[in-house]
PDB file of C-alpha atoms in Angstrom:
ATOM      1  CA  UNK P  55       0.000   0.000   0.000  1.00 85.00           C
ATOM      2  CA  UNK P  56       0.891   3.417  -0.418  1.00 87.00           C
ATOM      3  CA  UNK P  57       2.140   5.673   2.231  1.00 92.00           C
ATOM      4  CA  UNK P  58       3.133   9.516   2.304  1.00 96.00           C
ATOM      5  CA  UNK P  59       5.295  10.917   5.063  1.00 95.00           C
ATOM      6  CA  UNK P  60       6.166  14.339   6.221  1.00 97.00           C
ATOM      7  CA  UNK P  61       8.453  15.853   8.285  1.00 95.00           C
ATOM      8  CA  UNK P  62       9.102  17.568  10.653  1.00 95.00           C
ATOM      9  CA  UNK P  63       5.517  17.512  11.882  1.00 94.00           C
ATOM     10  CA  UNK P  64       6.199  21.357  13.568  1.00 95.00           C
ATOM     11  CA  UNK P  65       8.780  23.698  13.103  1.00 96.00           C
ATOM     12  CA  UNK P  66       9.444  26.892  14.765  1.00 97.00           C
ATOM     13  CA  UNK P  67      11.772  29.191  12.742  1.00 96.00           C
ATOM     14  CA  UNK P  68      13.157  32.957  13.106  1.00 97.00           C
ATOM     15  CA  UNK P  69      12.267  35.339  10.378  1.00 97.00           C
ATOM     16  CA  UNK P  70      15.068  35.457   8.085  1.00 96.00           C
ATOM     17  CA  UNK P  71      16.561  31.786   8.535  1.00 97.00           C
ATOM     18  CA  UNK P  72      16.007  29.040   5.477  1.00 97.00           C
ATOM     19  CA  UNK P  73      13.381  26.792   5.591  1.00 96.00           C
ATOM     20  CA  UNK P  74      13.211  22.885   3.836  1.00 97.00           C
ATOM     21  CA  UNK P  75      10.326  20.740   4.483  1.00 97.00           C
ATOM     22  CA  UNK P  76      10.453  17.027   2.722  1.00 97.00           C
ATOM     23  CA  UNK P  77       7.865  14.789   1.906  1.00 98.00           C
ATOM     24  CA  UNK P  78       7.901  11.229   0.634  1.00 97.00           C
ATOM     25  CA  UNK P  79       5.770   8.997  -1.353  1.00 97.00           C
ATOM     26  CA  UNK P  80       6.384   5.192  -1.040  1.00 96.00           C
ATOM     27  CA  UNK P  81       4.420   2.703  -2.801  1.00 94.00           C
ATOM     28  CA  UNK P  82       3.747   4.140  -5.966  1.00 91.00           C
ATOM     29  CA  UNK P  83       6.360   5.008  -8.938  1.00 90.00           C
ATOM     30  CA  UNK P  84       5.621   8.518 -10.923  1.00 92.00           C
ATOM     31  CA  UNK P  85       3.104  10.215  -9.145  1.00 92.00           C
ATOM     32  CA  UNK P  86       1.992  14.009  -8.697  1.00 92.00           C
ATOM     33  CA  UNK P  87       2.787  15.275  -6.245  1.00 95.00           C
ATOM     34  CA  UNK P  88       1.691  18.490  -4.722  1.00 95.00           C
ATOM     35  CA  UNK P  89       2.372  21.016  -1.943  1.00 96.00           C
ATOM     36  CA  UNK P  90      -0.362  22.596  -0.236  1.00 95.00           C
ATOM     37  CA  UNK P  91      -0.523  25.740   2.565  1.00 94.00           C
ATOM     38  CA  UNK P  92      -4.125  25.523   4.580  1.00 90.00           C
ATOM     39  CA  UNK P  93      -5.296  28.493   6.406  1.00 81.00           C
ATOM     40  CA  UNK P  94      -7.666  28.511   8.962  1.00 74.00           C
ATOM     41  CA  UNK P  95     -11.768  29.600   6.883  1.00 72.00           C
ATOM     42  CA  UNK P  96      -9.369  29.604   3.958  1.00 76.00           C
ATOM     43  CA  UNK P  97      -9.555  26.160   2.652  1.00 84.00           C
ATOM     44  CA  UNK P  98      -6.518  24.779   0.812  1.00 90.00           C
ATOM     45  CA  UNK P  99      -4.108  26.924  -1.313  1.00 90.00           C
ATOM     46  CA  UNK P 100      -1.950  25.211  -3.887  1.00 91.00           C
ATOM     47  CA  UNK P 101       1.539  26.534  -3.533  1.00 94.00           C
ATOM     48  CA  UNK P 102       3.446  23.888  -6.280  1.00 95.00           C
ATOM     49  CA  UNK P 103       2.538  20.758  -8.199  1.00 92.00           C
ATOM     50  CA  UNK P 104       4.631  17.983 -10.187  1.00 93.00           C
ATOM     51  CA  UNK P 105       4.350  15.462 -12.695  1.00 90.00           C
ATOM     52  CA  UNK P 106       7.699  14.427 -12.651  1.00 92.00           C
ATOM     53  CA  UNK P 107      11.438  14.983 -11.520  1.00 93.00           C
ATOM     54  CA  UNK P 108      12.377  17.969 -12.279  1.00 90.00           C
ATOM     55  CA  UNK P 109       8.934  19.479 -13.058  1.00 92.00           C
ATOM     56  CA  UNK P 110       8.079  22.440 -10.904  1.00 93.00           C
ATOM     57  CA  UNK P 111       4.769  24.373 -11.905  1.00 91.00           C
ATOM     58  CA  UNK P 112       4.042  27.665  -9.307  1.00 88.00           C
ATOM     59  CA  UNK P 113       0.811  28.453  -8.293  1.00 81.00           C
ATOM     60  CA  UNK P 114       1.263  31.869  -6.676  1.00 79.00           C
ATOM     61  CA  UNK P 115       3.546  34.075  -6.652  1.00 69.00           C
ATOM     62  CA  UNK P 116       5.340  33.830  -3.264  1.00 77.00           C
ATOM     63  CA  UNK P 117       8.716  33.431  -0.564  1.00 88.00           C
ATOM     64  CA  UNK P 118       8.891  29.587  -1.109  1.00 93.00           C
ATOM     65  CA  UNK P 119      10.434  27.242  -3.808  1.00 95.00           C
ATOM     66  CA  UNK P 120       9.718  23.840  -4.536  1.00 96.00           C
ATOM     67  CA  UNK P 121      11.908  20.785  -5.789  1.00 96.00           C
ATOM     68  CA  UNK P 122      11.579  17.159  -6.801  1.00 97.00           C
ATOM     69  CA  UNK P 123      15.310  15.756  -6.567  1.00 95.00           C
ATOM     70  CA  UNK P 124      13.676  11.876  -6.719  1.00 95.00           C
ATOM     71  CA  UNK P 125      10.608  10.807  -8.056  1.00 95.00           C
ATOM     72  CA  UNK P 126       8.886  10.263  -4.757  1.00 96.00           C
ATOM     73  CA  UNK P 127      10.803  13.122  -2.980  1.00 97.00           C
ATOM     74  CA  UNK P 128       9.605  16.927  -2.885  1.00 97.00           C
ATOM     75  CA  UNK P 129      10.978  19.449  -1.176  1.00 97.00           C
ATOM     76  CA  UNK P 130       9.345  22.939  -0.041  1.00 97.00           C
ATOM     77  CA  UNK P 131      12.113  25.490   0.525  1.00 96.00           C
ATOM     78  CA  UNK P 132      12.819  29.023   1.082  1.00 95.00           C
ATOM     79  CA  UNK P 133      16.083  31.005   1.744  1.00 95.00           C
ATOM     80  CA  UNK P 134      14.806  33.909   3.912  1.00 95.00           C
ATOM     81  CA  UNK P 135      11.784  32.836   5.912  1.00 95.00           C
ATOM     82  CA  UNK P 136       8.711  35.616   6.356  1.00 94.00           C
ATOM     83  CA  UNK P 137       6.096  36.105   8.952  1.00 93.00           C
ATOM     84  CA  UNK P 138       3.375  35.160   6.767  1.00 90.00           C
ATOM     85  CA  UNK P 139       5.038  32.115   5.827  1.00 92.00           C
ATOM     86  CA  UNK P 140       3.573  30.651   9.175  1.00 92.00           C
ATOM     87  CA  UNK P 141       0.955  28.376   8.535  1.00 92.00           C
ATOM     88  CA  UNK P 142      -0.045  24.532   7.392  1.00 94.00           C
ATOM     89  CA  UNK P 143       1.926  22.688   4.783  1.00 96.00           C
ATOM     90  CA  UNK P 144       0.305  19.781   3.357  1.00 96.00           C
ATOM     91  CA  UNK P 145       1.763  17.155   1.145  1.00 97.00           C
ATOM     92  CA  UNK P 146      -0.207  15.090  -1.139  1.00 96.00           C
ATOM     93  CA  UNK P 147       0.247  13.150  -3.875  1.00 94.00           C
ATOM     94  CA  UNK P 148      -1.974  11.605  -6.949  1.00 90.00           C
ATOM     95  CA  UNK P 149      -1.826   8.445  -9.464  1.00 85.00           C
ATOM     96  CA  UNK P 150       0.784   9.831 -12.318  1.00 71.00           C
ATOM     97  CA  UNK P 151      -1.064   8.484 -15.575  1.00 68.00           C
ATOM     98  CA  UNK P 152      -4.196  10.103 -14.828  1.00 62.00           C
ATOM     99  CA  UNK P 153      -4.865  13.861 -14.188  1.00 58.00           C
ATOM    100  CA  UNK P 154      -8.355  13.459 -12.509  1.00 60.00           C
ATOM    101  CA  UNK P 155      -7.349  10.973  -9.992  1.00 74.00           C
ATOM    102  CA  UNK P 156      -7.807  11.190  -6.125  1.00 85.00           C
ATOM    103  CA  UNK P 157      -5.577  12.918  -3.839  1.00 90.00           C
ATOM    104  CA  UNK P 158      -3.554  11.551  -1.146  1.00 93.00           C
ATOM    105  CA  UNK P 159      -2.655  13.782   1.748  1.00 95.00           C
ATOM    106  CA  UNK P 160       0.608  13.714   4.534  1.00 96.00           C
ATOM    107  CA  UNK P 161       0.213  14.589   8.091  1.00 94.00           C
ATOM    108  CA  UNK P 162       0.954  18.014   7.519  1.00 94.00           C
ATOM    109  CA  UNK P 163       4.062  20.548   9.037  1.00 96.00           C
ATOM    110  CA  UNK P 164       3.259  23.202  10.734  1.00 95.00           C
ATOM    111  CA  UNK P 165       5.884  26.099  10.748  1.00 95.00           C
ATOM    112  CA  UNK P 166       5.526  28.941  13.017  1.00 95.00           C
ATOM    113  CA  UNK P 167       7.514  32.047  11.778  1.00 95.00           C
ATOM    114  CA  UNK P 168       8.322  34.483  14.772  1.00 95.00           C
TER     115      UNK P 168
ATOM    116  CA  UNK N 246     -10.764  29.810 -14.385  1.00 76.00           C
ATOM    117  CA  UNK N 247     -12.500  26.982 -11.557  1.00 85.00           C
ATOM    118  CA  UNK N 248     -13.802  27.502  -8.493  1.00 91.00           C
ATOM    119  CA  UNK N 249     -15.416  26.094  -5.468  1.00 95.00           C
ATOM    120  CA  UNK N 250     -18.110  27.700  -2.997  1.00 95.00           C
ATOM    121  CA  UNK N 251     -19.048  26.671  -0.029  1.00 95.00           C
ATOM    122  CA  UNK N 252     -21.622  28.545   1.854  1.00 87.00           C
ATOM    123  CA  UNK N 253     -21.873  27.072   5.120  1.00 86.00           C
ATOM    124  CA  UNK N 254     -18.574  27.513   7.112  1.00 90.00           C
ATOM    125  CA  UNK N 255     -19.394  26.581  10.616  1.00 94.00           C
ATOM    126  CA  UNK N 256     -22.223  23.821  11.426  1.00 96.00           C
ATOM    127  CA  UNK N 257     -23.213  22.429  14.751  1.00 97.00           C
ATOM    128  CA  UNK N 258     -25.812  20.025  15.272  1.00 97.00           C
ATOM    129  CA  UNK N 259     -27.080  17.832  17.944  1.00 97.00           C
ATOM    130  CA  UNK N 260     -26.569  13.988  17.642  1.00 96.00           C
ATOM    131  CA  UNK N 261     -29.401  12.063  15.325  1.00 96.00           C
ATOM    132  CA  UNK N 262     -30.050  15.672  13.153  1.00 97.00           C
ATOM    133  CA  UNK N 263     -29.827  15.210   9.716  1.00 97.00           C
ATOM    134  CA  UNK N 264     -27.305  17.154   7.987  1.00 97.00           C
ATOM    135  CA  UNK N 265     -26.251  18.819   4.146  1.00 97.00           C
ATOM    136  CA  UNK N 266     -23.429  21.125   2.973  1.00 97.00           C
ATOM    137  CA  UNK N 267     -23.762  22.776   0.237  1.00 96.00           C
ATOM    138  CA  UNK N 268     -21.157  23.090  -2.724  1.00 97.00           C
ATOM    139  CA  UNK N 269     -21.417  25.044  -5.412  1.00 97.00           C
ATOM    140  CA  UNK N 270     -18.812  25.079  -8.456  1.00 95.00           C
ATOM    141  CA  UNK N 271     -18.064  27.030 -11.282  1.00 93.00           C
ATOM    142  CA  UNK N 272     -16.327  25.569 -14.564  1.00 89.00           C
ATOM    143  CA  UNK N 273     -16.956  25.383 -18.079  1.00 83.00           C
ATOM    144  CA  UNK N 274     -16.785  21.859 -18.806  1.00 85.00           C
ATOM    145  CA  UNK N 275     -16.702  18.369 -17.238  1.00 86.00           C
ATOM    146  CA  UNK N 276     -15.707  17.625 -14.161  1.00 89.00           C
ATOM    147  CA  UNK N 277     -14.525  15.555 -11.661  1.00 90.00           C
ATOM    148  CA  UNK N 278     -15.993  16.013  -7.772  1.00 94.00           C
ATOM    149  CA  UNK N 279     -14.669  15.271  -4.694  1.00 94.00           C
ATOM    150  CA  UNK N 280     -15.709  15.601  -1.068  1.00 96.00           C
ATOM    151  CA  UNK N 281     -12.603  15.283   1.610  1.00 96.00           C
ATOM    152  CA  UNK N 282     -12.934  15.463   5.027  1.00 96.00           C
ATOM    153  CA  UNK N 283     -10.124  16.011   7.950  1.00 94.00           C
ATOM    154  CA  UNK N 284     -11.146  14.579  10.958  1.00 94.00           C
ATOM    155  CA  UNK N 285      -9.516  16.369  14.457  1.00 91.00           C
ATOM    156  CA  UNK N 286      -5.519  15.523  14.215  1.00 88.00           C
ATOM    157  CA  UNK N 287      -6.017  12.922  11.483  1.00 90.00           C
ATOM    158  CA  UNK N 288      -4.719  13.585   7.615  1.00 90.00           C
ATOM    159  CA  UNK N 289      -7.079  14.876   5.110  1.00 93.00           C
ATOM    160  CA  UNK N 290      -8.961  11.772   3.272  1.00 93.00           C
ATOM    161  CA  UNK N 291     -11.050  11.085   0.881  1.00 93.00           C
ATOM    162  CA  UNK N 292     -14.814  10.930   1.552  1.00 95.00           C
ATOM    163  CA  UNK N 293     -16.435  10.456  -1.408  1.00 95.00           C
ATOM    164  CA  UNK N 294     -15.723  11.204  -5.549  1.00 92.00           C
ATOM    165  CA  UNK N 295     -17.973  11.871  -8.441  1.00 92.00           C
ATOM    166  CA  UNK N 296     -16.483  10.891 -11.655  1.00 88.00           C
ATOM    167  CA  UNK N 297     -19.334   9.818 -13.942  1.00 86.00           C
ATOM    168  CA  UNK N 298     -22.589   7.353 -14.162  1.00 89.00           C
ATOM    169  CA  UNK N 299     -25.098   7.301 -10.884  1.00 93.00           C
ATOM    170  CA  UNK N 300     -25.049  11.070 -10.216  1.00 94.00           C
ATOM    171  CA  UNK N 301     -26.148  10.035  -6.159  1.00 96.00           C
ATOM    172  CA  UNK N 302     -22.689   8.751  -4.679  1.00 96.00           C
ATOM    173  CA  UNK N 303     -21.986   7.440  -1.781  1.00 95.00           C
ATOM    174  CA  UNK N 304     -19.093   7.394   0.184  1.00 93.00           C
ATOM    175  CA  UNK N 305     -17.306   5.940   3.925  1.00 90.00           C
ATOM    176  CA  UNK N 306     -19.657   6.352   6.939  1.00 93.00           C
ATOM    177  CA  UNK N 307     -23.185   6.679   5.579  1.00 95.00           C
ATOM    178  CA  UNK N 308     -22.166  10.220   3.650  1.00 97.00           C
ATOM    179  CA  UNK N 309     -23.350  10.480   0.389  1.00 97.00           C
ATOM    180  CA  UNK N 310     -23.539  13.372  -2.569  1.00 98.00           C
ATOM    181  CA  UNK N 311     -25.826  14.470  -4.787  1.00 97.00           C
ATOM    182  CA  UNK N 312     -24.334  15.538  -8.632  1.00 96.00           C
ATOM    183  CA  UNK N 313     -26.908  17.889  -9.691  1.00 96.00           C
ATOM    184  CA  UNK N 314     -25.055  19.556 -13.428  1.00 93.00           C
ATOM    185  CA  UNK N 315     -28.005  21.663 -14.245  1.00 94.00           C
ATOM    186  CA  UNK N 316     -27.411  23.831 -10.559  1.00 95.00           C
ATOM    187  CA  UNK N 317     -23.327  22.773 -10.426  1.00 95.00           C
ATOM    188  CA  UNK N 318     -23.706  21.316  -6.914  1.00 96.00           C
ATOM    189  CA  UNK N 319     -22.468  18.742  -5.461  1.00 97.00           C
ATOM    190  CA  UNK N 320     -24.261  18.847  -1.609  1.00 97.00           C
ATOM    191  CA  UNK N 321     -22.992  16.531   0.860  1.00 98.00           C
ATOM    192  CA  UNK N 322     -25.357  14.515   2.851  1.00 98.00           C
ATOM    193  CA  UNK N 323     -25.676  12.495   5.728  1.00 98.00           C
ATOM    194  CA  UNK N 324     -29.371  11.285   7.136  1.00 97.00           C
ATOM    195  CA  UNK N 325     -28.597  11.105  10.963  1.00 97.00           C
ATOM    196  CA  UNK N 326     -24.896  12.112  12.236  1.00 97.00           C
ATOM    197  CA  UNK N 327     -22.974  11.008  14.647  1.00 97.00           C
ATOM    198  CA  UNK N 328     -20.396  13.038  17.498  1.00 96.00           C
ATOM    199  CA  UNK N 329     -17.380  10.858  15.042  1.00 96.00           C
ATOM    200  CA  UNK N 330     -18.664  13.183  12.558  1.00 97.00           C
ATOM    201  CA  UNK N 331     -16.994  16.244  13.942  1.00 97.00           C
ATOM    202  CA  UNK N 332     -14.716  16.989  11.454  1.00 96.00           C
ATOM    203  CA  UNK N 333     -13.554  19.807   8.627  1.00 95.00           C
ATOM    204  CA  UNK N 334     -15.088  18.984   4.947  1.00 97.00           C
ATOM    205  CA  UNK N 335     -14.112  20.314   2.098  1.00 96.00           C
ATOM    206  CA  UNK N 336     -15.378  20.454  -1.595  1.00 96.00           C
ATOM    207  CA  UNK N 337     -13.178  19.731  -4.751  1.00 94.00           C
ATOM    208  CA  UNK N 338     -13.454  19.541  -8.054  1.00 92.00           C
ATOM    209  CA  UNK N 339     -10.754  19.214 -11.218  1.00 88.00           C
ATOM    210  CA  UNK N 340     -11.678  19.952 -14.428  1.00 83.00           C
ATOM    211  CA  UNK N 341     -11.159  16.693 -16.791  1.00 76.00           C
ATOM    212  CA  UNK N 342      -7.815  17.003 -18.435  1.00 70.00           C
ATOM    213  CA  UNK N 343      -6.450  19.425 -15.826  1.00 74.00           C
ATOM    214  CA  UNK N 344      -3.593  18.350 -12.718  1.00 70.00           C
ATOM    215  CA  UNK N 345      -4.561  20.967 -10.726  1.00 81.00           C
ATOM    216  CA  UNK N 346      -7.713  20.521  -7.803  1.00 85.00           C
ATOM    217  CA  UNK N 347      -9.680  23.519  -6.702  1.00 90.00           C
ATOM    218  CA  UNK N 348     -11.036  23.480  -3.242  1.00 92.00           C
ATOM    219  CA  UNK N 349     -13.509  25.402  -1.236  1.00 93.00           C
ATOM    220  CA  UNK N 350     -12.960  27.035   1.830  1.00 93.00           C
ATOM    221  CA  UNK N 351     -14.238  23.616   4.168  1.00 94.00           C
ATOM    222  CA  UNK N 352     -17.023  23.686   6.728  1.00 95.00           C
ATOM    223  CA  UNK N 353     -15.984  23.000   9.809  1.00 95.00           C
ATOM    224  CA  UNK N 354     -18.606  20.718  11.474  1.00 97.00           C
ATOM    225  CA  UNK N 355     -19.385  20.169  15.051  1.00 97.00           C
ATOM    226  CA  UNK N 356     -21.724  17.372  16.526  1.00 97.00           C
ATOM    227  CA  UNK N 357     -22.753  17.766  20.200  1.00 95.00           C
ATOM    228  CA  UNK N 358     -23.593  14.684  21.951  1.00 89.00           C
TER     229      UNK N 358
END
């Protein structure tokens, strides 16, 4: 069966300091994968999506960066950490060969900016 | 350009009441529907989906969704709920040929015993 991790589960950071959050798919070969910030009466916000190593498509304008180094690995980063970065970063991940396919979500991070 | 509205944001019922959330969605062709829901410290998960065929779905714990195309909802049902219930729900859809979800805002839920 298929599993997706996250880590760390919380993460309290200074403004100004780099951030990387990872998240890993196992069980499945190729998949999308997505990055997700969810705000409280805001619903979900899609930051970054993938459809392969490599293959970064934005979202929004923003402070963060994405990467896929492996084909279940992706990587939310940023280099100078903002206050509004604070919030709830969730992971999730769909079946590659289709692009209507269900969504898988990760446990979440949540990163507190002070 | 997709999107997903969902007009009730906070709901609390007593145990035994019946219960529906709306979702409304805008897009100009076919689509692809999905309820998740995100139950206190648990991951987000799947509820129910609406791909095609039988426009009544039904989903995990007695929840079940109504496709009606000629008002774009997609209204989330549930005869007689539970205090498990408590939860946050949220509306999705994806546009057939597109990678990219929309959700709605979610409707946080609370059942009082």
């Amino acid at each position: 069966s298929q599993t997706i991790h996250q880590w760390p589960a919380t993460l309290v950071q200074p403004v100004g300091s780099p951030l990387s959050l990872e998240c890993t798919v196992e069980g499945t070969s190729n998949p999308n994968l997505y990055w997700y910030r969810q705000a409280a009466g805001r619903g979900l916000q899609l930051l970054f999506y993938s459809v392969g190593i490599g293959q970064i498509s934005s979202e929004v304008p923003q402070n963060l960066s994405a990467s896929r180094p492996q084909d279940r690995q992706f990587i939310l980063s940023s280099k100078k950490l903002l206050l509004s970065d604070s919030g709830f970063y969730l992971c999730a991940w769909s079946k590659g060969d289709s692009r209507q396919e269900t969504q898988y979500f990760g446990p979440g991070t949540r990163l507190l900016v002070l | 350009a997709q999107s997903v509205s969902q007009h009730n944001h906070h709901v609390i019922l007593s145990e035994a009441a019946s219960l529906e959330l709306g979702c409304n969605y805008s897009y100009g062709g076919t689509v692809n529907l999905f309820w998740y829901v995100q139950y206190p410290g648990q991951h987000l998960q799947l509820l129910l989906k609406y791909f095609s065929g039988d426009p009544l779905v039904k989903g995990i714990k007695g929840f079940e969704a109504e496709f009606i195309k000629s008002k774009f909802s997609f209204n989330l049902r549930k005869p007689s709920v539970q205090w498990s219930d408590t939860a946050e729900y949220f509306c999705a859809l994806s546009g057939q040929g597109s990678y990219i979800p929309t959700f709605g805002r979610g409707t946080s839920l609370i059942v009082h015993p």
